[in-house]
């Protein structure tokens, strides 16, 4: 039972890391390699609010996430839109966006290094035991998990039960046809990219309550997000959440029952299995 | 433009070139090259231990007018490169410092792997390499292979055996029982320490009730701690790297892993550790240590904070600074920037540092701190290989 709870809590973390990217890649078609940096930047944001202004990280999400939304909107409009208009097909846009965001990754990393230096940061927030089924778990993790559930739920409701959400999904499925039914594809893409950035930032703020981070750590998160997004089926919120759940529980089970040294191997084993048997991802559609 | 004009300009350029070359030959600054991580996995450690100590040393040397070389006072000019925690990049940087920048001396890189990776280049260009942040059992081998290399921080075996000694002290005092949980990060330093530490613990009569490794970069350490706790140990030992040192402590505190001795590896001695855990850090054992009670050390810590704006760690930061003092004194004694003469001074000399005297025996510093413990907000050395000022270890009493 303890293993399952630990695994589920971990999967909440993973889902948070992956949700933003799944939206950015699925709808705006931007494989954002700077997603980890966005996340770490939000960690710094939450850290700064907490240590300088003494605002708790959950409350500071109210500043951090909207700021990320605006910044990401500008990033999309100024840096990525030209790539979108130029690209003749989806493949070219993906290659171009990978290169462009790879550059952004270094830019963001450099800015954070300038601002905060290379050292490790962490702070104690809600770092107290919380009993579930008689075993103690970190309260900060439980809070982050609940937040992940709320955020994923809200995102699901928005995408599947609102008019604009449906439009965003239509763009994800087929941008050309979406344009034909009077959906402003360019605006929907920018919106999805900005919303993805805001989600990533929210994840960062929550993660910072229990992770130790420094300016160079983004790539670790990007890797994890990529695996989850590809496993879940690109652009599918349900898939990302399910993939996160599978990975979290599998890693914890392997770590507890076999050996903690094999968690990475377990992750990649599952990843390869998915690619072998469902290359389009758990919830992905086969390419026509 | 006529051909003659081009020739004139060319000649003028040549003359100008020879003039600048002339001024460069009669230099009045010492160029010190430095290559270490500013980005990448080791950047966090280097930002605490490596760069600030270097910055402080350059500040202090230039403040007092420079290093006395023969009858000249020469100021120090620092050239910094980021090796992005990559061996290849580090090699390129050293190459560049030696051939393009023509640095007079090069500060050894940060990290065991990067020091070993660049050692052949230091040797090739004849630079002294005073390695600090390189803890390995291969130091004697390396020193024999590259006679220009010097090793200051100690060996893995000494570190691991000291942990067993400290636990034995606690066991003999009746503070802990003999059940130990040992975990390590699956990377060079963690593996070497675990390999040396486990036999030492068994030899000292301890029973290892949980033994496991976890991959480098693991952020979720809850399963490790909960499995360790299920084994019901009296002592917990983790040969860990900075992020996991924080993660393990965090989890141990949450899971209520109450052991009489709690040891974590690199970064336990960082100011950020006590900054994060506050009173909970009290009694935590960790790698390294210093004697923070001497006047010289107290003054140094204060100055470190004032000049660099960050706190120094209680292990390798002062050794890093000391290694630069050693270089400074070796240059002064040699009275020249000739690298071979400076190496000769290093091999045979005895040097005054903020931590006391330092000498090299077979190019290896044999006296160093191995285990420390947080007491009243300071990290005190509790075990060393022959240094003065160790305090007795005490049992940890809860979080």
Tab-separated table of N, CA and C in Angstrom, chain A residues 46-131:
chain	number	residue	atom	x	y	z
A	46	UNK	N	9.052	30.997	-7.403
A	46	UNK	CA	8.413	30.630	-6.140
A	46	UNK	C	9.382	30.814	-4.973
A	47	UNK	N	10.641	30.452	-5.217
A	47	UNK	CA	11.662	30.595	-4.184
A	47	UNK	C	11.822	32.060	-3.796
A	48	UNK	N	11.842	32.912	-4.831
A	48	UNK	CA	12.029	34.342	-4.584
A	48	UNK	C	10.848	34.912	-3.793
A	49	UNK	N	9.644	34.574	-4.217
A	49	UNK	CA	8.458	35.047	-3.497
A	49	UNK	C	8.478	34.580	-2.046
A	50	UNK	N	8.930	33.315	-1.867
A	50	UNK	CA	8.898	32.739	-0.523
A	50	UNK	C	9.955	33.363	0.383
A	51	UNK	N	11.182	33.491	-0.148
A	51	UNK	CA	12.266	33.918	0.732
A	51	UNK	C	12.346	35.436	0.872
A	52	UNK	N	11.925	36.177	-0.164
A	52	UNK	CA	12.039	37.639	-0.080
A	52	UNK	C	10.735	38.278	0.415
A	53	UNK	N	9.630	37.865	-0.195
A	53	UNK	CA	8.355	38.502	0.168
A	53	UNK	C	7.531	37.679	1.155
A	54	UNK	N	8.043	36.457	1.492
A	54	UNK	CA	7.340	35.570	2.424
A	54	UNK	C	5.910	35.252	1.983
A	55	UNK	N	5.761	35.070	0.674
A	55	UNK	CA	4.457	34.651	0.159
A	55	UNK	C	4.535	33.152	-0.070
A	56	UNK	N	3.558	32.400	0.383
A	56	UNK	CA	3.706	30.954	0.246
A	56	UNK	C	3.558	30.513	-1.198
A	57	UNK	N	4.269	29.421	-1.556
A	57	UNK	CA	4.403	29.035	-2.967
A	57	UNK	C	3.068	28.776	-3.649
A	58	UNK	N	2.073	28.309	-2.903
A	58	UNK	CA	0.781	28.043	-3.517
A	58	UNK	C	0.145	29.378	-3.931
A	59	UNK	N	0.250	30.371	-3.043
A	59	UNK	CA	-0.313	31.681	-3.361
A	59	UNK	C	0.472	32.339	-4.486
A	60	UNK	N	1.790	32.142	-4.496
A	60	UNK	CA	2.594	32.834	-5.509
A	60	UNK	C	2.351	32.272	-6.900
A	61	UNK	N	1.723	31.088	-6.981
A	61	UNK	CA	1.339	30.568	-8.298
A	61	UNK	C	0.453	31.571	-9.019
A	62	UNK	N	-0.315	32.329	-8.225
A	62	UNK	CA	-1.189	33.350	-8.778
A	62	UNK	C	-0.436	34.427	-9.543
A	63	UNK	N	0.858	34.622	-9.201
A	63	UNK	CA	1.673	35.579	-9.957
A	63	UNK	C	2.488	34.857	-11.024
A	64	UNK	N	3.035	33.706	-10.619
A	64	UNK	CA	3.997	33.013	-11.482
A	64	UNK	C	3.331	32.493	-12.755
A	65	UNK	N	2.166	31.837	-12.605
A	65	UNK	CA	1.540	31.234	-13.779
A	65	UNK	C	1.081	32.278	-14.805
A	66	UNK	N	0.377	33.358	-14.381
A	66	UNK	CA	0.005	34.376	-15.378
A	66	UNK	C	1.222	35.012	-16.047
A	67	UNK	N	2.288	35.231	-15.269
A	67	UNK	CA	3.504	35.813	-15.856
A	67	UNK	C	4.043	34.879	-16.933
A	68	UNK	N	4.049	33.582	-16.632
A	68	UNK	CA	4.533	32.608	-17.614
A	68	UNK	C	3.656	32.615	-18.849
A	69	UNK	N	2.336	32.798	-18.634
A	69	UNK	CA	1.398	32.840	-19.756
A	69	UNK	C	1.765	33.975	-20.708
A	70	UNK	N	1.982	35.150	-20.126
A	70	UNK	CA	2.295	36.322	-20.946
A	70	UNK	C	3.642	36.143	-21.652
A	71	UNK	N	4.637	35.705	-20.898
A	71	UNK	CA	5.977	35.530	-21.487
A	71	UNK	C	5.924	34.524	-22.636
A	72	UNK	N	5.228	33.407	-22.396
A	72	UNK	CA	5.154	32.385	-23.437
A	72	UNK	C	4.386	32.868	-24.663
A	73	UNK	N	3.379	33.707	-24.420
A	73	UNK	CA	2.644	34.266	-25.547
A	73	UNK	C	3.600	35.082	-26.421
A	74	UNK	N	4.423	35.906	-25.760
A	74	UNK	CA	5.382	36.723	-26.500
A	74	UNK	C	6.424	35.859	-27.207
A	75	UNK	N	6.898	34.839	-26.503
A	75	UNK	CA	7.882	33.942	-27.115
A	75	UNK	C	7.302	33.350	-28.389
A	76	UNK	N	6.027	32.918	-28.293
A	76	UNK	CA	5.399	32.308	-29.460
A	76	UNK	C	5.216	33.336	-30.578
A	77	UNK	N	4.691	34.482	-30.195
A	77	UNK	CA	4.368	35.488	-31.209
A	77	UNK	C	5.620	36.031	-31.892
A	78	UNK	N	6.664	36.251	-31.122
A	78	UNK	CA	7.850	36.896	-31.683
A	78	UNK	C	8.832	35.910	-32.295
A	79	UNK	N	9.043	34.763	-31.625
A	79	UNK	CA	10.117	33.881	-32.061
A	79	UNK	C	9.623	32.681	-32.860
A	80	UNK	N	8.450	32.181	-32.504
A	80	UNK	CA	8.037	30.927	-33.110
A	80	UNK	C	7.050	31.107	-34.260
A	81	UNK	N	6.246	32.182	-34.224
A	81	UNK	CA	5.292	32.411	-35.294
A	81	UNK	C	5.966	32.428	-36.671
A	82	UNK	N	7.128	33.131	-36.817
A	82	UNK	CA	7.793	33.126	-38.133
A	82	UNK	C	8.119	31.702	-38.606
A	83	UNK	N	8.476	30.834	-37.686
A	83	UNK	CA	8.777	29.457	-38.076
A	83	UNK	C	7.510	28.776	-38.578
A	84	UNK	N	6.390	29.058	-37.889
A	84	UNK	CA	5.125	28.423	-38.259
A	84	UNK	C	4.701	28.853	-39.659
A	85	UNK	N	4.808	30.174	-39.922
A	85	UNK	CA	4.384	30.656	-41.242
A	85	UNK	C	5.320	30.136	-42.330
A	86	UNK	N	6.575	29.954	-42.000
A	86	UNK	CA	7.547	29.557	-43.006
A	86	UNK	C	7.436	28.070	-43.353
A	87	UNK	N	7.107	27.262	-42.325
A	87	UNK	CA	7.170	25.818	-42.507
A	87	UNK	C	6.151	25.342	-43.527
A	88	UNK	N	6.594	24.494	-44.460
A	88	UNK	CA	5.664	24.015	-45.482
A	88	UNK	C	4.907	22.783	-45.004
A	89	UNK	N	5.455	22.078	-44.044
A	89	UNK	CA	4.711	20.943	-43.504
A	89	UNK	C	5.051	20.743	-42.023
A	90	UNK	N	4.367	19.813	-41.423
A	90	UNK	CA	4.501	19.598	-39.994
A	90	UNK	C	5.925	19.188	-39.600
A	91	UNK	N	6.508	18.325	-40.446
A	91	UNK	CA	7.866	17.833	-40.168
A	91	UNK	C	8.862	18.972	-40.071
A	92	UNK	N	8.752	19.901	-41.025
A	92	UNK	CA	9.712	21.002	-41.025
A	92	UNK	C	9.548	21.884	-39.795
A	93	UNK	N	8.283	22.114	-39.420
A	93	UNK	CA	8.032	22.938	-38.236
A	93	UNK	C	8.627	22.268	-36.995
A	94	UNK	N	8.481	20.950	-36.919
A	94	UNK	CA	9.016	20.268	-35.743
A	94	UNK	C	10.533	20.404	-35.663
A	95	UNK	N	11.190	20.201	-36.813
A	95	UNK	CA	12.649	20.316	-36.810
A	95	UNK	C	13.061	21.742	-36.453
A	96	UNK	N	12.420	22.722	-37.098
A	96	UNK	CA	12.761	24.123	-36.832
A	96	UNK	C	12.514	24.487	-35.368
A	97	UNK	N	11.365	24.012	-34.832
A	97	UNK	CA	11.028	24.410	-33.467
A	97	UNK	C	11.977	23.741	-32.474
A	98	UNK	N	12.425	22.516	-32.796
A	98	UNK	CA	13.388	21.862	-31.900
A	98	UNK	C	14.671	22.691	-31.850
A	99	UNK	N	15.129	23.125	-33.028
A	99	UNK	CA	16.369	23.912	-33.052
A	99	UNK	C	16.192	25.245	-32.341
A	100	UNK	N	15.057	25.906	-32.602
A	100	UNK	CA	14.830	27.227	-32.014
A	100	UNK	C	14.722	27.137	-30.489
A	101	UNK	N	13.949	26.143	-30.014
A	101	UNK	CA	13.774	26.062	-28.567
A	101	UNK	C	15.029	25.516	-27.892
A	102	UNK	N	15.852	24.790	-28.644
A	102	UNK	CA	17.144	24.350	-28.116
A	102	UNK	C	17.991	25.582	-27.794
A	103	UNK	N	17.927	26.552	-28.716
A	103	UNK	CA	18.622	27.809	-28.467
A	103	UNK	C	18.034	28.543	-27.274
A	104	UNK	N	16.704	28.565	-27.204
A	104	UNK	CA	16.021	29.236	-26.089
A	104	UNK	C	16.451	28.638	-24.753
A	105	UNK	N	16.624	27.314	-24.768
A	105	UNK	CA	17.029	26.606	-23.556
A	105	UNK	C	18.324	27.209	-22.997
A	106	UNK	N	19.297	27.438	-23.902
A	106	UNK	CA	20.566	28.000	-23.441
A	106	UNK	C	20.398	29.440	-22.980
A	107	UNK	N	19.534	30.167	-23.700
A	107	UNK	CA	19.297	31.559	-23.334
A	107	UNK	C	18.701	31.638	-21.918
A	108	UNK	N	17.648	30.855	-21.683
A	108	UNK	CA	17.000	30.857	-20.363
A	108	UNK	C	17.976	30.430	-19.274
A	109	UNK	N	18.731	29.372	-19.607
A	109	UNK	CA	19.680	28.858	-18.614
A	109	UNK	C	20.700	29.943	-18.256
A	110	UNK	N	21.187	30.621	-19.296
A	110	UNK	CA	22.163	31.674	-19.078
A	110	UNK	C	21.598	32.796	-18.217
A	111	UNK	N	20.352	33.175	-18.503
A	111	UNK	CA	19.719	34.250	-17.732
A	111	UNK	C	19.573	33.845	-16.266
A	112	UNK	N	19.188	32.582	-16.038
A	112	UNK	CA	19.016	32.138	-14.653
A	112	UNK	C	20.348	32.071	-13.928
A	113	UNK	N	21.390	31.650	-14.667
A	113	UNK	CA	22.722	31.612	-14.070
A	113	UNK	C	23.163	33.009	-13.673
A	114	UNK	N	22.878	33.986	-14.563
A	114	UNK	CA	23.229	35.369	-14.261
A	114	UNK	C	22.506	35.844	-13.008
A	115	UNK	N	21.225	35.494	-12.949
A	115	UNK	CA	20.401	36.000	-11.862
A	115	UNK	C	20.640	35.299	-10.532
A	116	UNK	N	20.821	34.002	-10.577
A	116	UNK	CA	20.857	33.255	-9.323
A	116	UNK	C	22.163	32.504	-9.091
A	117	UNK	N	23.046	32.436	-10.098
A	117	UNK	CA	24.264	31.671	-9.940
A	117	UNK	C	23.966	30.190	-10.082
A	118	UNK	N	25.005	29.387	-9.941
A	118	UNK	CA	24.825	27.967	-10.208
A	118	UNK	C	24.462	27.121	-9.006
A	119	UNK	N	24.373	27.743	-7.805
A	119	UNK	CA	24.224	26.861	-6.647
A	119	UNK	C	22.839	26.243	-6.494
A	120	UNK	N	22.746	25.290	-5.588
A	120	UNK	CA	21.485	24.596	-5.358
A	120	UNK	C	20.574	25.433	-4.476
A	121	UNK	N	19.285	25.375	-4.775
A	121	UNK	CA	18.319	26.091	-3.962
A	121	UNK	C	17.276	25.124	-3.454
A	122	UNK	N	16.866	25.337	-2.233
A	122	UNK	CA	15.690	24.629	-1.759
A	122	UNK	C	15.222	25.342	-0.503
A	123	UNK	N	13.965	25.184	-0.194
A	123	UNK	CA	13.449	25.791	1.011
A	123	UNK	C	12.459	24.820	1.614
A	124	UNK	N	12.162	25.012	2.862
A	124	UNK	CA	11.249	24.088	3.521
A	124	UNK	C	9.852	24.700	3.559
A	125	UNK	N	8.905	24.052	2.888
A	125	UNK	CA	7.518	24.502	2.936
A	125	UNK	C	6.645	23.268	3.107
A	126	UNK	N	5.863	23.211	4.173
A	126	UNK	CA	5.006	22.057	4.460
A	126	UNK	C	5.793	20.757	4.485
A	127	UNK	N	7.070	20.827	4.869
A	127	UNK	CA	7.877	19.606	4.922
A	127	UNK	C	7.591	18.892	6.229
A	128	UNK	N	6.370	18.420	6.353
A	128	UNK	CA	6.021	17.711	7.570
A	128	UNK	C	5.257	16.453	7.201
A	129	UNK	N	5.288	15.461	8.079
A	129	UNK	CA	4.645	14.205	7.740
A	129	UNK	C	3.131	14.326	7.679
A	130	UNK	N	2.532	13.594	6.752
A	130	UNK	CA	1.087	13.556	6.606
A	130	UNK	C	0.717	12.081	6.479
A	131	UNK	N	-0.116	11.584	7.368
A	131	UNK	CA	-0.381	10.147	7.395
A	131	UNK	C	-1.439	9.717	6.380
